[in-house]
CSV table of C-alpha atoms and ligand atoms in Angstrom, one decimal:
chain,number,residue,atom,x,y,z
I,780,UNK,CA,-67.3,-66.1,-1.8
I,781,UNK,CA,-70.9,-65.9,-0.7
I,782,UNK,CA,-71.3,-66.8,3.0
I,783,UNK,CA,-73.4,-64.2,4.7
I,784,UNK,CA,-73.0,-64.3,8.5
I,785,UNK,CA,-75.8,-66.6,9.3
I,786,UNK,CA,-76.9,-65.1,12.6
I,787,UNK,CA,-77.0,-61.6,11.2
I,788,UNK,CA,-79.1,-62.5,8.2
I,789,UNK,CA,-82.3,-62.1,10.3
I,790,UNK,CA,-81.1,-58.6,11.4
I,791,UNK,CA,-83.3,-55.8,10.3
I,792,UNK,CA,-82.2,-53.4,7.6
I,793,UNK,CA,-80.9,-50.2,9.2
I,794,UNK,CA,-83.8,-48.1,8.1
I,795,UNK,CA,-87.4,-48.5,7.1
I,796,UNK,CA,-87.0,-48.1,3.4
I,797,UNK,CA,-84.6,-48.6,0.5
I,798,UNK,CA,-82.5,-51.4,-0.8
I,799,UNK,CA,-79.0,-52.0,0.4
I,800,UNK,CA,-75.8,-52.4,-1.6
I,801,UNK,CA,-74.0,-55.6,-0.8
I,802,UNK,CA,-70.3,-54.8,-0.6
I,803,UNK,CA,-68.5,-57.4,-2.7
I,804,UNK,CA,-65.9,-59.4,-0.7
I,805,UNK,CA,-64.2,-60.3,-3.9
I,806,UNK,CA,-63.8,-56.7,-5.0
I,807,UNK,CA,-64.7,-57.5,-8.6
I,808,UNK,CA,-65.9,-54.0,-9.6
I,809,UNK,CA,-64.6,-51.4,-7.2
I,810,UNK,CA,-65.4,-48.4,-9.5
I,811,UNK,CA,-68.9,-49.7,-10.3
I,812,UNK,CA,-69.6,-50.3,-6.6
I,813,UNK,CA,-68.2,-46.8,-5.7
I,814,UNK,CA,-70.5,-45.2,-8.3
I,815,UNK,CA,-73.5,-47.2,-7.0
I,816,UNK,CA,-72.8,-46.0,-3.4
I,817,UNK,CA,-72.5,-42.4,-4.5
I,818,UNK,CA,-75.7,-42.7,-6.5
I,819,UNK,CA,-77.6,-44.1,-3.5
I,820,UNK,CA,-77.3,-40.8,-1.7
I,821,UNK,CA,-75.4,-39.1,1.1
I,822,UNK,CA,-76.1,-42.1,3.3
I,823,UNK,CA,-76.2,-45.5,1.5
I,824,UNK,CA,-77.6,-48.6,3.1
I,825,UNK,CA,-75.0,-51.3,2.8
I,826,UNK,CA,-74.7,-55.0,3.5
I,827,UNK,CA,-71.5,-56.3,4.9
I,828,UNK,CA,-71.6,-60.1,4.6
I,829,UNK,CA,-75.2,-60.1,5.9
I,830,UNK,CA,-74.7,-57.3,8.4
I,831,UNK,CA,-76.5,-54.0,7.7
I,832,UNK,CA,-74.9,-50.6,8.1
I,833,UNK,CA,-75.0,-47.1,6.8
I,834,UNK,CA,-72.2,-45.8,4.5
I,835,UNK,CA,-71.5,-42.1,4.4
I,836,UNK,CA,-70.6,-41.3,0.8
I,837,UNK,CA,-70.1,-37.5,0.8
I,838,UNK,CA,-67.2,-35.3,1.8
I,839,UNK,CA,-69.2,-32.5,3.5
I,840,UNK,CA,-71.5,-34.8,5.6
I,841,UNK,CA,-68.6,-37.1,6.6
I,842,UNK,CA,-66.7,-34.1,7.8
I,843,UNK,CA,-69.6,-33.2,10.0
I,844,UNK,CA,-70.3,-36.7,11.3
I,845,UNK,CA,-66.6,-37.3,12.1
I,846,UNK,CA,-66.8,-34.6,14.8
I,847,UNK,CA,-70.3,-35.6,16.0
I,848,UNK,CA,-70.0,-36.9,19.5
I,849,UNK,CA,-73.2,-38.9,19.1
I,850,UNK,CA,-71.2,-41.4,16.9
I,851,UNK,CA,-68.8,-43.5,18.9
I,852,UNK,CA,-66.3,-46.3,18.2
I,853,UNK,CA,-67.2,-48.5,21.2
I,854,UNK,CA,-68.6,-51.7,19.9
I,855,UNK,CA,-70.9,-52.0,22.9
I,856,UNK,CA,-73.0,-49.1,21.5
I,857,UNK,CA,-73.9,-51.4,18.5
I,858,UNK,CA,-77.3,-52.9,18.9
I,859,UNK,CA,-76.5,-55.9,16.6
I,860,UNK,CA,-73.6,-56.7,18.8
I,861,UNK,CA,-75.4,-56.2,22.1
I,862,UNK,CA,-78.3,-58.4,21.0
I,863,UNK,CA,-75.9,-61.2,19.9
I,864,UNK,CA,-76.9,-61.0,16.3
I,865,UNK,CA,-73.4,-60.2,15.3
I,866,UNK,CA,-70.7,-62.4,16.9
I,867,UNK,CA,-67.1,-63.2,16.5
I,868,UNK,CA,-68.1,-65.5,13.6
I,869,UNK,CA,-68.6,-62.4,11.4
I,870,UNK,CA,-65.5,-62.2,9.1
I,871,UNK,CA,-65.2,-58.4,9.6
I,872,UNK,CA,-65.3,-58.5,13.4
I,873,UNK,CA,-61.6,-57.9,13.8
I,874,UNK,CA,-62.0,-54.5,12.2
I,875,UNK,CA,-64.4,-53.4,14.9
I,876,UNK,CA,-63.6,-55.5,18.0
I,877,UNK,CA,-59.9,-54.8,18.1
I,878,UNK,CA,-59.2,-54.4,21.8
I,879,UNK,CA,-58.9,-51.2,23.8
I,880,UNK,CA,-56.7,-48.6,21.9
I,881,UNK,CA,-56.8,-45.2,20.4
I,882,UNK,CA,-58.7,-46.8,17.5
I,883,UNK,CA,-61.7,-47.9,19.7
I,884,UNK,CA,-62.0,-45.2,22.4
I,885,UNK,CA,-63.4,-41.7,22.3
I,886,UNK,CA,-63.3,-38.5,24.3
I,887,UNK,CA,-60.8,-37.7,27.1
I,888,UNK,CA,-59.7,-41.3,27.3
I,889,UNK,CA,-58.9,-41.2,23.6
I,890,UNK,CA,-56.7,-38.1,24.0
I,891,UNK,CA,-54.8,-39.9,26.7
I,892,UNK,CA,-54.4,-43.1,24.6
I,893,UNK,CA,-53.2,-41.1,21.5
I,894,UNK,CA,-51.0,-38.4,22.9
I,895,UNK,CA,-47.6,-40.1,22.7
I,896,UNK,CA,-48.2,-41.6,19.3
I,897,UNK,CA,-49.2,-38.2,17.7
I,898,UNK,CA,-46.2,-36.6,19.4
I,899,UNK,CA,-43.9,-39.2,17.9
I,900,UNK,CA,-45.2,-38.7,14.4
I,901,UNK,CA,-45.2,-34.9,13.9
I,902,UNK,CA,-43.6,-33.7,10.6
I,903,UNK,CA,-40.6,-32.4,12.7
I,904,UNK,CA,-40.0,-35.6,14.5
I,905,UNK,CA,-40.2,-37.5,11.2
I,906,UNK,CA,-37.4,-35.5,9.7
I,907,UNK,CA,-35.1,-37.4,12.1
I,908,UNK,CA,-36.0,-40.7,10.5
I,909,UNK,CA,-36.1,-39.6,6.9
I,910,UNK,CA,-32.5,-40.8,6.4
I,911,UNK,CA,-33.5,-44.3,7.6
I,912,UNK,CA,-36.4,-44.3,5.2
I,913,UNK,CA,-34.1,-43.3,2.4
I,914,UNK,CA,-31.7,-46.1,3.3
I,915,UNK,CA,-34.4,-48.7,3.3
I,916,UNK,CA,-35.6,-47.4,0.0
I,917,UNK,CA,-32.2,-47.7,-1.6
I,918,UNK,CA,-31.7,-51.2,-0.2
I,919,UNK,CA,-35.0,-52.4,-1.6
I,920,UNK,CA,-34.3,-50.7,-5.0
I,921,UNK,CA,-31.0,-52.7,-5.1
I,922,UNK,CA,-32.9,-55.9,-4.5
I,923,UNK,CA,-35.4,-54.9,-7.2
I,924,UNK,CA,-32.5,-54.2,-9.6
I,925,UNK,CA,-30.8,-57.5,-8.7
I,926,UNK,CA,-34.0,-59.4,-9.5
I,927,UNK,CA,-35.1,-57.6,-12.6
I,928,UNK,CA,-32.1,-56.2,-14.3
I,929,UNK,CA,-31.9,-59.0,-16.8
I,930,UNK,CA,-35.4,-58.1,-18.1
I,931,UNK,CA,-37.2,-60.5,-15.7
I,932,UNK,CA,-40.6,-59.7,-14.5
I,933,UNK,CA,-40.5,-58.5,-10.8
I,934,UNK,CA,-43.4,-58.0,-8.4
I,935,UNK,CA,-43.1,-54.4,-7.2
I,936,UNK,CA,-45.4,-55.2,-4.4
I,937,UNK,CA,-43.6,-58.1,-2.9
I,938,UNK,CA,-40.1,-56.7,-3.4
I,939,UNK,CA,-40.6,-53.0,-2.7
I,940,UNK,CA,-44.0,-51.5,-1.8
I,941,UNK,CA,-44.8,-54.1,0.9
I,942,UNK,CA,-41.4,-54.4,2.7
I,943,UNK,CA,-40.8,-50.7,2.9
I,944,UNK,CA,-43.7,-49.7,5.2
I,945,UNK,CA,-43.1,-52.8,7.3
I,946,UNK,CA,-39.5,-51.8,7.9
I,947,UNK,CA,-40.4,-48.3,8.7
I,948,UNK,CA,-43.1,-49.2,11.2
I,949,UNK,CA,-40.9,-52.0,12.5
I,950,UNK,CA,-38.2,-49.5,13.3
I,951,UNK,CA,-40.5,-47.1,14.9
I,952,UNK,CA,-42.2,-49.7,17.1
I,953,UNK,CA,-39.1,-51.7,17.8
I,954,UNK,CA,-40.1,-54.9,16.0
I,955,UNK,CA,-37.1,-57.0,14.9
I,956,UNK,CA,-36.6,-57.6,11.2
I,957,UNK,CA,-36.8,-61.3,11.7
I,958,UNK,CA,-40.5,-60.9,12.5
I,959,UNK,CA,-41.4,-58.8,9.5
I,960,UNK,CA,-42.3,-61.7,7.1
I,961,UNK,CA,-44.4,-63.3,9.8
I,962,UNK,CA,-46.4,-60.1,10.4
I,963,UNK,CA,-46.8,-59.5,6.7
I,964,UNK,CA,-48.2,-63.0,6.2
I,965,UNK,CA,-50.5,-62.8,9.2
I,966,UNK,CA,-52.0,-59.4,8.2
I,967,UNK,CA,-52.5,-60.6,4.7
I,968,UNK,CA,-54.5,-63.5,6.0
I,969,UNK,CA,-56.3,-61.2,8.5
I,970,UNK,CA,-57.6,-58.9,5.8
I,971,UNK,CA,-58.4,-61.5,3.1
I,972,UNK,CA,-62.0,-62.6,3.0
I,973,UNK,CA,-60.8,-66.0,1.7
I,974,UNK,CA,-59.4,-66.9,5.1
I,975,UNK,CA,-61.7,-69.1,7.0
I,976,UNK,CA,-63.0,-67.3,10.1
I,977,UNK,CA,-61.5,-69.8,12.6
I,978,UNK,CA,-58.1,-69.3,11.1
I,979,UNK,CA,-58.5,-65.5,11.3
I,980,UNK,CA,-59.5,-65.7,15.0
I,981,UNK,CA,-56.5,-68.0,15.6
I,982,UNK,CA,-54.0,-65.7,13.9
I,983,UNK,CA,-55.4,-62.7,15.8
I,984,UNK,CA,-54.8,-64.6,19.0
I,985,UNK,CA,-51.3,-65.4,17.9
I,986,UNK,CA,-50.7,-61.7,17.2
I,987,UNK,CA,-51.9,-60.8,20.7
I,988,UNK,CA,-49.3,-63.2,22.1
I,989,UNK,CA,-46.6,-61.8,19.9
I,990,UNK,CA,-47.4,-58.2,21.0
I,991,UNK,CA,-47.7,-59.1,24.6
I,992,UNK,CA,-44.2,-60.7,24.4
I,993,UNK,CA,-42.8,-57.5,22.7
I,994,UNK,CA,-44.3,-55.4,25.5
I,995,UNK,CA,-42.7,-57.6,28.1
I,996,UNK,CA,-39.3,-57.3,26.4
I,997,UNK,CA,-39.5,-53.5,26.1
I,998,UNK,CA,-40.6,-53.2,29.7
I,999,UNK,CA,-37.6,-55.1,30.8
I,1000,UNK,CA,-35.2,-53.4,28.4
I,1001,UNK,CA,-36.7,-50.1,27.1
I,1002,UNK,CA,-35.3,-48.9,23.8
I,1003,UNK,CA,-35.4,-45.9,21.6
I,1004,UNK,CA,-38.8,-46.9,20.1
I,1005,UNK,CA,-42.4,-45.8,20.4
I,1006,UNK,CA,-43.4,-49.1,22.1
I,1007,UNK,CA,-41.0,-48.2,24.9
I,1008,UNK,CA,-42.3,-44.7,25.0
I,1009,UNK,CA,-45.9,-46.0,25.3
I,1010,UNK,CA,-45.0,-48.2,28.2
I,1011,UNK,CA,-43.1,-45.5,30.2
I,1012,UNK,CA,-45.2,-43.1,32.1
I,1013,UNK,CA,-44.7,-39.4,31.8
I,1014,UNK,CA,-43.3,-37.8,35.0
I,1015,UNK,CA,-46.3,-37.5,37.3
I,1016,UNK,CA,-48.4,-38.9,34.4
I,1017,UNK,CA,-50.9,-41.7,34.1
I,1018,UNK,CA,-49.3,-44.7,32.3
I,1019,UNK,CA,-51.2,-46.7,29.8
I,1020,UNK,CA,-52.2,-50.2,30.9
I,1021,UNK,CA,-50.6,-53.2,29.3
I,1022,UNK,CA,-53.9,-53.8,27.3
I,1023,UNK,CA,-53.8,-50.3,26.0
I,1024,UNK,CA,-50.1,-50.4,25.0
I,1025,UNK,CA,-50.8,-53.7,23.1
I,1026,UNK,CA,-53.9,-52.2,21.5
I,1027,UNK,CA,-52.0,-49.2,20.3
I,1028,UNK,CA,-49.1,-51.3,19.1
I,1029,UNK,CA,-51.5,-53.5,17.1
I,1030,UNK,CA,-53.3,-50.6,15.6
I,1031,UNK,CA,-50.0,-48.9,14.6
I,1032,UNK,CA,-48.4,-52.0,13.0
I,1033,UNK,CA,-51.6,-53.0,11.2
I,1034,UNK,CA,-52.3,-49.5,9.9
I,1035,UNK,CA,-48.7,-48.5,9.3
I,1036,UNK,CA,-48.0,-51.5,7.2
I,1037,UNK,CA,-51.2,-52.1,5.2
I,1038,UNK,CA,-52.2,-48.6,4.1
I,1039,UNK,CA,-48.9,-47.3,2.7
I,1040,UNK,CA,-48.5,-50.3,0.5
I,1041,UNK,CA,-51.7,-49.2,-1.3
I,1042,UNK,CA,-50.6,-45.5,-1.5
I,1043,UNK,CA,-47.3,-46.4,-3.2
I,1044,UNK,CA,-48.6,-49.0,-5.6
I,1045,UNK,CA,-51.7,-47.0,-6.5
I,1046,UNK,CA,-49.6,-44.0,-7.3
I,1047,UNK,CA,-47.2,-46.0,-9.5
I,1048,UNK,CA,-50.2,-47.6,-11.3
I,1049,UNK,CA,-52.0,-44.3,-11.9
I,1050,UNK,CA,-48.8,-42.7,-13.3
I,1051,UNK,CA,-48.0,-45.7,-15.6
I,1052,UNK,CA,-51.6,-45.5,-16.9
I,1053,UNK,CA,-51.2,-41.8,-17.6
I,1054,UNK,CA,-47.9,-41.4,-19.3
I,1055,UNK,CA,-48.5,-37.7,-20.1
I,1056,UNK,CA,-48.9,-36.9,-16.4
I,1057,UNK,CA,-45.8,-39.1,-15.6
I,1058,UNK,CA,-43.8,-37.1,-18.1
I,1059,UNK,CA,-44.8,-33.8,-16.4
I,1060,UNK,CA,-43.8,-35.2,-13.0
I,1061,UNK,CA,-40.4,-36.5,-14.3
I,1062,UNK,CA,-39.8,-33.2,-16.0
I,1063,UNK,CA,-40.4,-31.4,-12.7
I,1064,UNK,CA,-43.5,-29.5,-13.9
I,1065,UNK,CA,-45.6,-31.2,-11.3
I,1066,UNK,CA,-44.4,-32.1,-7.8
I,1067,UNK,CA,-44.5,-35.5,-6.1
I,1068,UNK,CA,-46.7,-34.0,-3.4
I,1069,UNK,CA,-49.4,-33.5,-6.0
I,1070,UNK,CA,-49.0,-37.1,-7.1
I,1071,UNK,CA,-49.4,-38.3,-3.6
I,1072,UNK,CA,-52.4,-36.2,-2.7
I,1073,UNK,CA,-54.2,-37.0,-6.0
I,1074,UNK,CA,-53.6,-40.7,-5.4
I,1075,UNK,CA,-54.9,-40.4,-1.9
I,1076,UNK,CA,-58.1,-38.8,-3.2
I,1077,UNK,CA,-58.7,-40.9,-6.3
I,1078,UNK,CA,-57.6,-44.4,-5.2
I,1079,UNK,CA,-57.8,-44.3,-1.4
I,1080,UNK,CA,-55.9,-47.1,0.4
I,1081,UNK,CA,-58.9,-47.4,2.8
I,1082,UNK,CA,-62.1,-48.1,0.9
I,1083,UNK,CA,-64.4,-48.2,3.9
I,1084,UNK,CA,-63.6,-47.5,7.5
I,1085,UNK,CA,-65.5,-49.7,10.0
I,1086,UNK,CA,-67.3,-48.6,12.1
I,1087,UNK,CA,-69.0,-46.0,14.3
I,1088,UNK,CA,-72.2,-46.4,16.3
I,1089,UNK,CA,-75.0,-43.9,17.0
I,1090,UNK,CA,-75.7,-43.3,20.7
I,1091,UNK,CA,-78.8,-41.3,19.7
I,1092,UNK,CA,-80.9,-40.9,16.5
I,1093,UNK,CA,-78.8,-38.8,14.1
I,1094,UNK,CA,-80.6,-37.1,11.2
I,1095,UNK,CA,-78.6,-36.7,8.0
I,1096,UNK,CA,-80.5,-35.0,5.2
I,1097,UNK,CA,-83.8,-36.9,5.0
I,1098,UNK,CA,-82.4,-40.1,6.6
I,1099,UNK,CA,-82.2,-41.0,10.2
I,1100,UNK,CA,-79.4,-43.1,11.6
I,1101,UNK,CA,-81.2,-44.8,14.5
I,1102,UNK,CA,-79.6,-45.2,17.9
I,1103,UNK,CA,-77.5,-48.4,18.0
I,1104,UNK,CA,-76.9,-48.5,14.2
I,1105,UNK,CA,-73.5,-48.8,12.6
I,1106,UNK,CA,-72.0,-46.2,10.3
I,1107,UNK,CA,-69.2,-46.8,7.9
I,1108,UNK,CA,-67.2,-44.0,6.3
I,1109,UNK,CA,-66.7,-44.8,2.7
I,1110,UNK,CA,-63.5,-43.0,1.9
I,1111,UNK,CA,-63.4,-44.2,-1.7
I,1112,UNK,CA,-66.8,-42.7,-2.5
I,1113,UNK,CA,-65.9,-39.5,-0.6
I,1114,UNK,CA,-62.7,-39.1,-2.7
I,1115,UNK,CA,-64.9,-39.3,-5.8
I,1116,UNK,CA,-67.5,-36.8,-4.5
I,1117,UNK,CA,-68.3,-34.4,-7.4
I,1118,UNK,CA,-69.6,-31.7,-5.0
I,1119,UNK,CA,-66.2,-31.6,-3.4
I,1120,UNK,CA,-63.9,-32.4,-6.4
I,1121,UNK,CA,-65.9,-31.3,-9.4
I,1122,UNK,CA,-67.5,-33.2,-12.3
I,1123,UNK,CA,-64.2,-34.8,-13.2
I,1124,UNK,CA,-63.8,-36.4,-9.8
I,1125,UNK,CA,-63.5,-39.8,-11.4
I,1126,UNK,CA,-60.4,-38.7,-13.4
I,1127,UNK,CA,-56.9,-39.0,-12.0
I,1128,UNK,CA,-55.3,-35.6,-12.7
I,1129,UNK,CA,-52.1,-34.5,-10.9
I,1130,UNK,CA,-52.6,-31.0,-12.4
I,1131,UNK,CA,-55.8,-30.3,-10.4
I,1132,UNK,CA,-55.7,-26.9,-8.7
I,1133,UNK,CA,-53.8,-27.2,-5.4
I,1134,UNK,CA,-54.4,-27.9,-2.7
I,1135,UNK,CA,-56.5,-31.0,-3.3
I,1136,UNK,CA,-58.9,-31.0,-0.4
I,1137,UNK,CA,-59.4,-34.7,0.1
I,1138,UNK,CA,-60.3,-36.3,3.5
I,1139,UNK,CA,-58.6,-39.7,3.0
I,1140,UNK,CA,-56.9,-39.5,6.4
I,1141,UNK,CA,-60.2,-38.8,8.1
I,1142,UNK,CA,-61.1,-35.8,10.2
I,1143,UNK,CA,-61.7,-34.9,13.8
I,1144,UNK,CA,-60.2,-36.5,16.9
I,1145,UNK,CA,-59.4,-39.8,15.1
I,1146,UNK,CA,-57.7,-38.3,12.1
I,1147,UNK,CA,-54.9,-40.6,11.0
I,1148,UNK,CA,-51.9,-40.1,13.3
I,1149,UNK,CA,-49.6,-41.6,10.7
I,1150,UNK,CA,-50.6,-39.2,7.9
I,1151,UNK,CA,-47.3,-37.3,7.9
I,1152,UNK,CA,-45.4,-40.6,8.1
I,1153,UNK,CA,-47.1,-42.0,5.0
I,1154,UNK,CA,-46.5,-38.8,3.1
I,1155,UNK,CA,-42.8,-39.0,4.0
I,1156,UNK,CA,-42.6,-42.7,3.0
I,1157,UNK,CA,-44.3,-42.2,-0.4
I,1158,UNK,CA,-42.4,-38.9,-0.9
I,1159,UNK,CA,-39.1,-40.8,-0.6
I,1160,UNK,CA,-40.2,-44.1,-2.3
I,1161,UNK,CA,-41.8,-42.7,-5.5
I,1162,UNK,CA,-39.2,-40.3,-6.8
I,1163,UNK,CA,-36.4,-42.8,-5.9
I,1164,UNK,CA,-38.2,-45.6,-7.8
I,1165,UNK,CA,-38.6,-43.5,-10.9
I,1166,UNK,CA,-35.1,-42.0,-10.7
I,1167,UNK,CA,-33.6,-45.5,-10.6
I,1168,UNK,CA,-35.9,-47.0,-13.2
I,1169,UNK,CA,-37.2,-44.2,-15.5
I,1170,UNK,CA,-38.4,-46.9,-18.0
I,1171,UNK,CA,-40.5,-48.7,-15.4
I,1172,UNK,CA,-43.5,-50.3,-17.0
I,1173,UNK,CA,-46.2,-52.8,-16.2
I,1174,UNK,CA,-45.5,-56.4,-17.4
I,1175,UNK,CA,-49.2,-57.1,-17.9
I,1176,UNK,CA,-52.1,-55.0,-19.2
I,1177,UNK,CA,-53.5,-52.7,-16.5
I,1178,UNK,CA,-56.9,-54.5,-16.5
I,1179,UNK,CA,-55.2,-57.7,-15.4
I,1180,UNK,CA,-54.0,-56.3,-12.1
I,1181,UNK,CA,-56.2,-58.1,-9.6
I,1182,UNK,CA,-57.5,-56.6,-6.3
I,1183,UNK,CA,-57.2,-58.6,-3.2
I,1184,UNK,CA,-60.4,-60.0,-1.7
I,1185,UNK,CA,-60.4,-57.4,1.1
I,1186,UNK,CA,-63.5,-55.4,1.9
I,1187,UNK,CA,-62.1,-52.4,3.8
I,1188,UNK,CA,-58.7,-51.9,2.2
I,1189,UNK,CA,-57.8,-51.2,-1.5
I,1190,UNK,CA,-54.8,-53.4,-2.2
I,1191,UNK,CA,-53.5,-55.4,-5.2
I,1192,UNK,CA,-52.6,-59.1,-5.2
I,1193,UNK,CA,-49.3,-58.3,-7.1
I,1194,UNK,CA,-47.9,-55.6,-9.3
I,1195,UNK,CA,-45.7,-57.2,-12.0
I,1196,UNK,CA,-43.3,-54.8,-13.7
I,1197,UNK,CA,-40.4,-54.6,-16.1
I,1198,UNK,CA,-37.7,-52.3,-15.0
I,1199,UNK,CA,-36.8,-50.9,-18.4
S,2043,STR,C1,-56.6,-54.3,12.4
S,2043,STR,C2,-56.6,-55.3,13.5
S,2043,STR,C3,-56.0,-54.9,14.7
S,2043,STR,O1,-55.4,-55.7,15.5
S,2043,STR,C4,-56.1,-53.5,15.0
S,2043,STR,C5,-56.6,-52.5,14.2
S,2043,STR,C6,-56.8,-51.2,14.7
S,2043,STR,C7,-56.4,-50.2,13.6
S,2043,STR,C8,-57.0,-50.4,12.3
S,2043,STR,C9,-56.7,-51.8,11.8
S,2043,STR,C10,-57.1,-52.9,12.9
S,2043,STR,C11,-57.2,-52.1,10.4
S,2043,STR,C12,-56.7,-51.0,9.4
S,2043,STR,C13,-57.0,-49.7,9.9
S,2043,STR,C14,-56.4,-49.5,11.3
S,2043,STR,C15,-56.5,-48.0,11.5
S,2043,STR,C16,-56.2,-47.4,10.2
S,2043,STR,C17,-56.3,-48.5,9.2
S,2043,STR,C18,-58.5,-49.4,9.9
S,2043,STR,C19,-58.7,-53.0,12.9
S,2043,STR,C20,-57.0,-48.0,7.9
S,2043,STR,O2,-57.3,-48.7,7.0
S,2043,STR,C21,-57.2,-46.6,7.8
């Protein structure tokens, strides 16, 4: 696809010098693109379908910028948006203009928006739902076995890695199972760059209606879910508005369902491509925790996180992010930062000295509130999968596994396997 956002084409490059790297909507060469970003320096000029931005490519600088209050998530701080050069015609607008939620607000208001969600997702609270995650996992493994036990090729994504996170986040947020397929299908279309923009805007509007309806239902009949908790005010507390509840719900369902698919599949793929490492894991010489952390570092579910905006000029090394410019955190490049991870940063190696200090869940106030949940999900799913199917293997050569045409997430179209 090659359809730069027309209005934004005239937009100035974010800085006075340097060429920009066009992020490929078709994701044809993710490793090559990652290396080019890294080679471009600490801050790389990128082009997102005709819209210029800065990409942060290094661990140390990202760590500093993620606590820098001069960078904010409010889209109204973006010059290209204020001037009307970027509009809702831009295919990536849904990643930035996503309504008021903990994802788009900073400071004291952000703490208020986020409090209940982070309380609900602490490692201790998550132990209570581990048995549910184990049950979902076993059920999906049964389905997998039923479909592939006769030597048939099965899609590990469609049958296992995709429905598991959807069920978990659905249970947490109180979304009925009858809606899961609809949500999966809509989010797939939302993220895909092949979806025409009018269709994407229409499906976002449909999702808003769906979430508003869910909030109305839970307001009338509160349940034992996080949506109900978000609606109910703390005693003497300041309740979230309906818009804020919906915004948080959207963010949780979108993030909770999309990213963990990548984590699970990327881990399976890396292990199958490195049988020596898989053997060590299955022999108990290396823990599943190391597999999960190394996968998070080496093959990040989020490639680029859109976007923050400078409220003042911010100097990084010998570059200046000008007031009003957009900043993307390029987690994939950061995971491959040789200063942080050594000269072999491009190699998948579960025997790396622990702890693996990656930053894939972000840093600072917006650090992923679902980090512990995704670790529990992958920590249940991966060992259970290999325990049930120790002979699991890819049904096609690894090079034939196609990436989805998604610019911000790292996800595969399908993952065809043979169970033994
Ligand atoms: C998708 C569209 C929407 O309705 C709400 C959100 C807010 C949270 C975002 C989500 C988005 C896209 C995927 C994100 C998620 C937060 C974490 C997740 C960016 C824009 C990651 O990929 C890390």
